[in-house]
Amino acid sequence: MSFVIDPAPTFRLTGRLDVEKIAASCASSPRAARMVDVLLARATKWSSQETVSDPGELAEWWHVCWERISDVAFAHAYRPDPVLEGWLRGEVLRICALSPDEWVGPSFRAKTRPTIAYLETAHVGLAVAIALELCPEIFSPAERQTIEEAVITKGLEPSRRWLEAQDRLPVLGAEPGRELNNWYMVLLDGYAAMALAVGSDQDIATLPDRFKKTATLYQRDSYPESLQYWGYATLHLTHLYELMSAAGLPGTDPGLLVPAARSLPWVAHSVMFSTQEGLWGEGKHLTLLNFGDSAMTGRPPADSLLCMAHHLEDPQAAGLARWLFEQGYADLELAPTDLASFGFFNQISWISLSHLADAADAVSPVAAGLPEVQSFAEGTVIARDNWTDTRTVVAVRNGHDKLPTASHRQRDQGSFIAGHGGEVFFTDPGHCCYRLRAYQDAKDSSAHSTWSFSDPASGQTMHQKQSLGIDALGLRRAPETVENVFPGPASVFGADIADAYGKPVTRAQRTWVTWLPHVAVIVDDIETARPMVVNSQFVLNNRDNKLRTNRATDTRLVFRRGDAAVKFFQLSGETDGLASAAPVETELSALHDVYDPHPNAPGQGKEGSGHVHTFSTATAGTRHRAVYIIIMDHDSQIQNWHAYAQADGSIELGLPDHTKVLLPLTRLLKETPAKSGK
């Protein structure tokens, strides 16, 4: 069914771009002036191309049209230019002349009758809507009618059909893979932009209730899909909020941003290090915890961070959002610019600029009172030595609370990421184009630092379940501080994640003792209903071919990257009470960095970028315990660290200053983890 658009709609977008305010901000703020320069330069670059995406580019037009048309529309509105005007007018009319199937997306998107919207449809709708919003005067009345007809029939109506189907799904408790996820926010944002652009009151009236539904996708302190998809979802949530606010929709207040803002401490914890150069060239890049489908190199969306820094009523939350912006956007221009919202390598836009003058001052994690060790509902415990000059980060997949959605999660329970001195050593495989076999391989537990189980009776190897679902997982021991063991406080945490495997695994408990920045101890306790061989995989980072490995013995490895080094020892391994440790075996895997919707893209890893070291039990059995230690320091100091298992189960640790520390594992492990009730 087609809606007739009211020629005098109740709601229209007004006032989102204040050119005079931005000009005044540039006069007083070098940062604002620099942002304008970057945006104008990008607009000049895009408008020099024949179309929004050149034929020689890897990026296809659906995946860059919103950002590029937005840049050119802003530039022309800010500083009118006939070249920009001609390019913008021509591109919008060209896109609107494309077929309904073209608006659906690339060939891998299903083409139905009637058409149903996809992510690409939303991005196309956002692109056309922003041109109409910022530069309405460049289109004649006849052109405006042509554009609106295309928006309604090729974008708005297919989006309405998709949303109506999604609205029939339960918010929680759906069959895994059928629950709402980030798509709902993306398509709702595109739908809203198109409805407001053409003045469809009937569609606009549905926005407040649908916006409220998006809050159910956020957890109390984190987002269930992944860090990257928090960024994608939240980019569209904050943009939707701004559309509704600018249009004057009732009930649009800053409280709508709070569910997403509750994740800001989790986002801050997920920033491991900042480096001045890396796989993507020079500039200050953030190294991120990339559990699930998430990039190791990236930054949260500037538009969302500054929107929250501007509008949030909680000064600490607003300030933390500003702090994250300052951390991620010290260098405004970072390659690759063709991996913005769709590739999740975020860039600034005119929306970021519009919030800058009103954004709160930065509040650091220390000032915000964030602890160095914190557990989050989505399932990660993140520990660091300090916030002001972080040397070490250890992050562990440690069970999880009930999940609003299980999309974009990998089979990574028990796995971990650990880095020291700006270098990531133990790593996550990341993710790449979803249509690749390499992506399926990266999702599997065999690609993570966790366990598999070999059954000698059947010859089969058992991995984590294909779908873990949304129910709470794990008997979890929350982080607790331990005094009087090391020369300084230590933390103990862990989880029994046997449910991630199912029968015959009845216990799969991994407990951590961390004394950062230098030491992390792993204790694995496994029980099975029938004899099994336990294979413990540990994945090391060789994305840049800079990992150096020394195999000191069959159970003692030393890794070096840059100026940092790690000693990784299996201190003991037992099966049914007897020593049982086979020599470590090493295989190669592929690690991915920045996602791209296309295969064979630069962010896709090659085989050999990951080194997988597997410690297996020498025999099958029903009760297994293994103890590992990770020692981290500067390369010049690593040789002065030593660790040995003692007969009573304790660990003797030798420090570079020649002092010794006795770690009483029995006392530290005596508590039983409590099952999460969330």
PDB file of N, CA and C in Angstrom, residues 48-102:
ATOM      1  N   SER A  48      35.036  15.490  -7.156  1.00  0.00           N
ATOM      2  CA  SER A  48      35.909  15.375  -8.329  1.00  0.00           C
ATOM      3  C   SER A  48      35.726  14.039  -9.033  1.00  0.00           C
ATOM      4  N   GLN A  49      35.014  13.124  -8.389  1.00  0.00           N
ATOM      5  CA  GLN A  49      34.740  11.824  -8.998  1.00  0.00           C
ATOM      6  C   GLN A  49      33.487  11.925  -9.864  1.00  0.00           C
ATOM      7  N   GLU A  50      33.400  11.029 -10.826  1.00  0.00           N
ATOM      8  CA  GLU A  50      32.228  11.052 -11.708  1.00  0.00           C
ATOM      9  C   GLU A  50      30.962  10.704 -10.938  1.00  0.00           C
ATOM     10  N   THR A  51      31.066   9.700 -10.070  1.00  0.00           N
ATOM     11  CA  THR A  51      29.926   9.296  -9.255  1.00  0.00           C
ATOM     12  C   THR A  51      30.385   9.131  -7.811  1.00  0.00           C
ATOM     13  N   VAL A  52      29.453   8.768  -6.937  1.00  0.00           N
ATOM     14  CA  VAL A  52      29.761   8.681  -5.515  1.00  0.00           C
ATOM     15  C   VAL A  52      30.824   7.635  -5.221  1.00  0.00           C
ATOM     16  N   SER A  53      30.957   6.646  -6.091  1.00  0.00           N
ATOM     17  CA  SER A  53      32.007   5.636  -5.950  1.00  0.00           C
ATOM     18  C   SER A  53      32.615   5.370  -7.314  1.00  0.00           C
ATOM     19  N   ASP A  54      33.905   5.612  -7.444  1.00  0.00           N
ATOM     20  CA  ASP A  54      34.580   5.388  -8.717  1.00  0.00           C
ATOM     21  C   ASP A  54      34.641   3.906  -9.054  1.00  0.00           C
ATOM     22  N   PRO A  55      34.624   3.562 -10.352  1.00  0.00           N
ATOM     23  CA  PRO A  55      34.680   2.146 -10.743  1.00  0.00           C
ATOM     24  C   PRO A  55      35.910   1.413 -10.219  1.00  0.00           C
ATOM     25  N   GLY A  56      37.014   2.103 -10.030  1.00  0.00           N
ATOM     26  CA  GLY A  56      38.230   1.433  -9.567  1.00  0.00           C
ATOM     27  C   GLY A  56      38.290   1.188  -8.076  1.00  0.00           C
ATOM     28  N   GLU A  57      37.329   1.713  -7.332  1.00  0.00           N
ATOM     29  CA  GLU A  57      37.348   1.546  -5.879  1.00  0.00           C
ATOM     30  C   GLU A  57      36.823   0.175  -5.477  1.00  0.00           C
ATOM     31  N   LEU A  58      37.342  -0.320  -4.346  1.00  0.00           N
ATOM     32  CA  LEU A  58      36.773  -1.538  -3.769  1.00  0.00           C
ATOM     33  C   LEU A  58      35.385  -1.259  -3.217  1.00  0.00           C
ATOM     34  N   ALA A  59      35.196  -0.086  -2.620  1.00  0.00           N
ATOM     35  CA  ALA A  59      33.908   0.258  -2.027  1.00  0.00           C
ATOM     36  C   ALA A  59      32.849   0.424  -3.111  1.00  0.00           C
ATOM     37  N   GLU A  60      31.683  -0.163  -2.874  1.00  0.00           N
ATOM     38  CA  GLU A  60      30.553   0.029  -3.773  1.00  0.00           C
ATOM     39  C   GLU A  60      29.698   1.175  -3.251  1.00  0.00           C
ATOM     40  N   TRP A  61      28.897   1.738  -4.141  1.00  0.00           N
ATOM     41  CA  TRP A  61      28.244   3.009  -3.845  1.00  0.00           C
ATOM     42  C   TRP A  61      27.295   2.938  -2.653  1.00  0.00           C
ATOM     43  N   TRP A  62      26.638   1.805  -2.445  1.00  0.00           N
ATOM     44  CA  TRP A  62      25.706   1.691  -1.318  1.00  0.00           C
ATOM     45  C   TRP A  62      26.411   1.959   0.014  1.00  0.00           C
ATOM     46  N   HIS A  63      27.674   1.543   0.073  1.00  0.00           N
ATOM     47  CA  HIS A  63      28.387   1.524   1.347  1.00  0.00           C
ATOM     48  C   HIS A  63      29.119   2.825   1.657  1.00  0.00           C
ATOM     49  N   VAL A  64      29.088   3.775   0.736  1.00  0.00           N
ATOM     50  CA  VAL A  64      29.747   5.071   0.982  1.00  0.00           C
ATOM     51  C   VAL A  64      28.846   6.258   0.674  1.00  0.00           C
ATOM     52  N   CYS A  65      27.645   6.001   0.129  1.00  0.00           N
ATOM     53  CA  CYS A  65      26.834   7.121  -0.369  1.00  0.00           C
ATOM     54  C   CYS A  65      26.396   8.067   0.741  1.00  0.00           C
ATOM     55  N   TRP A  66      26.030   7.533   1.892  1.00  0.00           N
ATOM     56  CA  TRP A  66      25.560   8.413   2.972  1.00  0.00           C
ATOM     57  C   TRP A  66      26.664   9.376   3.398  1.00  0.00           C
ATOM     58  N   GLU A  67      27.863   8.857   3.647  1.00  0.00           N
ATOM     59  CA  GLU A  67      28.951   9.702   4.121  1.00  0.00           C
ATOM     60  C   GLU A  67      29.359  10.731   3.071  1.00  0.00           C
ATOM     61  N   ARG A  68      29.479  10.288   1.822  1.00  0.00           N
ATOM     62  CA  ARG A  68      30.014  11.181   0.794  1.00  0.00           C
ATOM     63  C   ARG A  68      29.002  12.247   0.381  1.00  0.00           C
ATOM     64  N   ILE A  69      27.756  11.860   0.228  1.00  0.00           N
ATOM     65  CA  ILE A  69      26.740  12.863  -0.103  1.00  0.00           C
ATOM     66  C   ILE A  69      26.560  13.826   1.059  1.00  0.00           C
ATOM     67  N   SER A  70      26.650  13.314   2.276  1.00  0.00           N
ATOM     68  CA  SER A  70      26.563  14.184   3.453  1.00  0.00           C
ATOM     69  C   SER A  70      27.693  15.211   3.463  1.00  0.00           C
ATOM     70  N   ASP A  71      28.917  14.770   3.156  1.00  0.00           N
ATOM     71  CA  ASP A  71      30.056  15.698   3.115  1.00  0.00           C
ATOM     72  C   ASP A  71      29.831  16.809   2.095  1.00  0.00           C
ATOM     73  N   VAL A  72      29.394  16.425   0.895  1.00  0.00           N
ATOM     74  CA  VAL A  72      29.220  17.417  -0.172  1.00  0.00           C
ATOM     75  C   VAL A  72      28.050  18.345   0.149  1.00  0.00           C
ATOM     76  N   ALA A  73      26.972  17.794   0.691  1.00  0.00           N
ATOM     77  CA  ALA A  73      25.822  18.634   1.048  1.00  0.00           C
ATOM     78  C   ALA A  73      26.209  19.653   2.117  1.00  0.00           C
ATOM     79  N   PHE A  74      26.960  19.205   3.117  1.00  0.00           N
ATOM     80  CA  PHE A  74      27.411  20.156   4.143  1.00  0.00           C
ATOM     81  C   PHE A  74      28.302  21.229   3.528  1.00  0.00           C
ATOM     82  N   ALA A  75      29.256  20.808   2.722  1.00  0.00           N
ATOM     83  CA  ALA A  75      30.209  21.765   2.156  1.00  0.00           C
ATOM     84  C   ALA A  75      29.492  22.829   1.335  1.00  0.00           C
ATOM     85  N   HIS A  76      28.503  22.408   0.546  1.00  0.00           N
ATOM     86  CA  HIS A  76      27.775  23.389  -0.269  1.00  0.00           C
ATOM     87  C   HIS A  76      26.913  24.297   0.607  1.00  0.00           C
ATOM     88  N   ALA A  77      26.302  23.739   1.646  1.00  0.00           N
ATOM     89  CA  ALA A  77      25.493  24.570   2.541  1.00  0.00           C
ATOM     90  C   ALA A  77      26.368  25.559   3.307  1.00  0.00           C
ATOM     91  N   TYR A  78      27.557  25.146   3.650  1.00  0.00           N
ATOM     92  CA  TYR A  78      28.463  25.994   4.435  1.00  0.00           C
ATOM     93  C   TYR A  78      29.144  27.038   3.562  1.00  0.00           C
ATOM     94  N   ARG A  79      29.554  26.633   2.374  1.00  0.00           N
ATOM     95  CA  ARG A  79      30.278  27.527   1.469  1.00  0.00           C
ATOM     96  C   ARG A  79      29.820  27.203   0.048  1.00  0.00           C
ATOM     97  N   PRO A  80      28.718  27.812  -0.407  1.00  0.00           N
ATOM     98  CA  PRO A  80      28.123  27.442  -1.696  1.00  0.00           C
ATOM     99  C   PRO A  80      29.135  27.466  -2.834  1.00  0.00           C
ATOM    100  N   ASP A  81      29.030  26.433  -3.665  1.00  0.00           N
ATOM    101  CA  ASP A  81      29.993  26.254  -4.747  1.00  0.00           C
ATOM    102  C   ASP A  81      29.270  25.581  -5.904  1.00  0.00           C
ATOM    103  N   PRO A  82      29.349  26.137  -7.112  1.00  0.00           N
ATOM    104  CA  PRO A  82      28.608  25.551  -8.240  1.00  0.00           C
ATOM    105  C   PRO A  82      29.061  24.140  -8.592  1.00  0.00           C
ATOM    106  N   VAL A  83      30.331  23.833  -8.387  1.00  0.00           N
ATOM    107  CA  VAL A  83      30.805  22.473  -8.670  1.00  0.00           C
ATOM    108  C   VAL A  83      30.170  21.485  -7.703  1.00  0.00           C
ATOM    109  N   LEU A  84      30.175  21.834  -6.426  1.00  0.00           N
ATOM    110  CA  LEU A  84      29.548  20.965  -5.431  1.00  0.00           C
ATOM    111  C   LEU A  84      28.059  20.822  -5.710  1.00  0.00           C
ATOM    112  N   GLU A  85      27.410  21.940  -6.032  1.00  0.00           N
ATOM    113  CA  GLU A  85      25.971  21.899  -6.305  1.00  0.00           C
ATOM    114  C   GLU A  85      25.662  20.995  -7.490  1.00  0.00           C
ATOM    115  N   GLY A  86      26.418  21.136  -8.562  1.00  0.00           N
ATOM    116  CA  GLY A  86      26.159  20.321  -9.747  1.00  0.00           C
ATOM    117  C   GLY A  86      26.365  18.841  -9.487  1.00  0.00           C
ATOM    118  N   TRP A  87      27.434  18.524  -8.778  1.00  0.00           N
ATOM    119  CA  TRP A  87      27.697  17.104  -8.474  1.00  0.00           C
ATOM    120  C   TRP A  87      26.605  16.540  -7.579  1.00  0.00           C
ATOM    121  N   LEU A  88      26.234  17.278  -6.534  1.00  0.00           N
ATOM    122  CA  LEU A  88      25.238  16.787  -5.584  1.00  0.00           C
ATOM    123  C   LEU A  88      23.889  16.598  -6.263  1.00  0.00           C
ATOM    124  N   ARG A  89      23.470  17.577  -7.014  1.00  0.00           N
ATOM    125  CA  ARG A  89      22.184  17.480  -7.710  1.00  0.00           C
ATOM    126  C   ARG A  89      22.180  16.304  -8.676  1.00  0.00           C
ATOM    127  N   GLY A  90      23.271  16.164  -9.440  1.00  0.00           N
ATOM    128  CA  GLY A  90      23.333  15.073 -10.408  1.00  0.00           C
ATOM    129  C   GLY A  90      23.342  13.705  -9.760  1.00  0.00           C
ATOM    130  N   GLU A  91      24.078  13.551  -8.655  1.00  0.00           N
ATOM    131  CA  GLU A  91      24.155  12.250  -7.993  1.00  0.00           C
ATOM    132  C   GLU A  91      22.827  11.856  -7.356  1.00  0.00           C
ATOM    133  N   VAL A  92      22.159  12.809  -6.723  1.00  0.00           N
ATOM    134  CA  VAL A  92      20.869  12.488  -6.103  1.00  0.00           C
ATOM    135  C   VAL A  92      19.860  12.075  -7.170  1.00  0.00           C
ATOM    136  N   LEU A  93      19.803  12.809  -8.271  1.00  0.00           N
ATOM    137  CA  LEU A  93      18.866  12.451  -9.339  1.00  0.00           C
ATOM    138  C   LEU A  93      19.243  11.117  -9.981  1.00  0.00           C
ATOM    139  N   ARG A  94      20.535  10.857 -10.130  1.00  0.00           N
ATOM    140  CA  ARG A  94      20.962   9.568 -10.701  1.00  0.00           C
ATOM    141  C   ARG A  94      20.549   8.417  -9.791  1.00  0.00           C
ATOM    142  N   ILE A  95      20.764   8.562  -8.497  1.00  0.00           N
ATOM    143  CA  ILE A  95      20.399   7.503  -7.558  1.00  0.00           C
ATOM    144  C   ILE A  95      18.892   7.286  -7.561  1.00  0.00           C
ATOM    145  N   CYS A  96      18.133   8.370  -7.621  1.00  0.00           N
ATOM    146  CA  CYS A  96      16.677   8.233  -7.597  1.00  0.00           C
ATOM    147  C   CYS A  96      16.137   7.605  -8.876  1.00  0.00           C
ATOM    148  N   ALA A  97      16.903   7.659  -9.956  1.00  0.00           N
ATOM    149  CA  ALA A  97      16.474   7.029 -11.206  1.00  0.00           C
ATOM    150  C   ALA A  97      16.789   5.538 -11.253  1.00  0.00           C
ATOM    151  N   LEU A  98      17.569   5.050 -10.297  1.00  0.00           N
ATOM    152  CA  LEU A  98      17.904   3.627 -10.279  1.00  0.00           C
ATOM    153  C   LEU A  98      16.670   2.791  -9.967  1.00  0.00           C
ATOM    154  N   SER A  99      16.744   1.519 -10.308  1.00  0.00           N
ATOM    155  CA  SER A  99      15.599   0.624 -10.132  1.00  0.00           C
ATOM    156  C   SER A  99      15.350   0.326  -8.658  1.00  0.00           C
ATOM    157  N   PRO A 100      14.148  -0.129  -8.315  1.00  0.00           N
ATOM    158  CA  PRO A 100      13.887  -0.548  -6.928  1.00  0.00           C
ATOM    159  C   PRO A 100      14.861  -1.614  -6.448  1.00  0.00           C
ATOM    160  N   ASP A 101      15.253  -2.527  -7.328  1.00  0.00           N
ATOM    161  CA  ASP A 101      16.213  -3.559  -6.927  1.00  0.00           C
ATOM    162  C   ASP A 101      17.564  -2.959  -6.564  1.00  0.00           C
ATOM    163  N   GLU A 102      17.967  -1.898  -7.275  1.00  0.00           N
ATOM    164  CA  GLU A 102      19.232  -1.253  -6.942  1.00  0.00           C
ATOM    165  C   GLU A 102      19.185  -0.638  -5.549  1.00  0.00           C
TER     166      GLU A 102
END
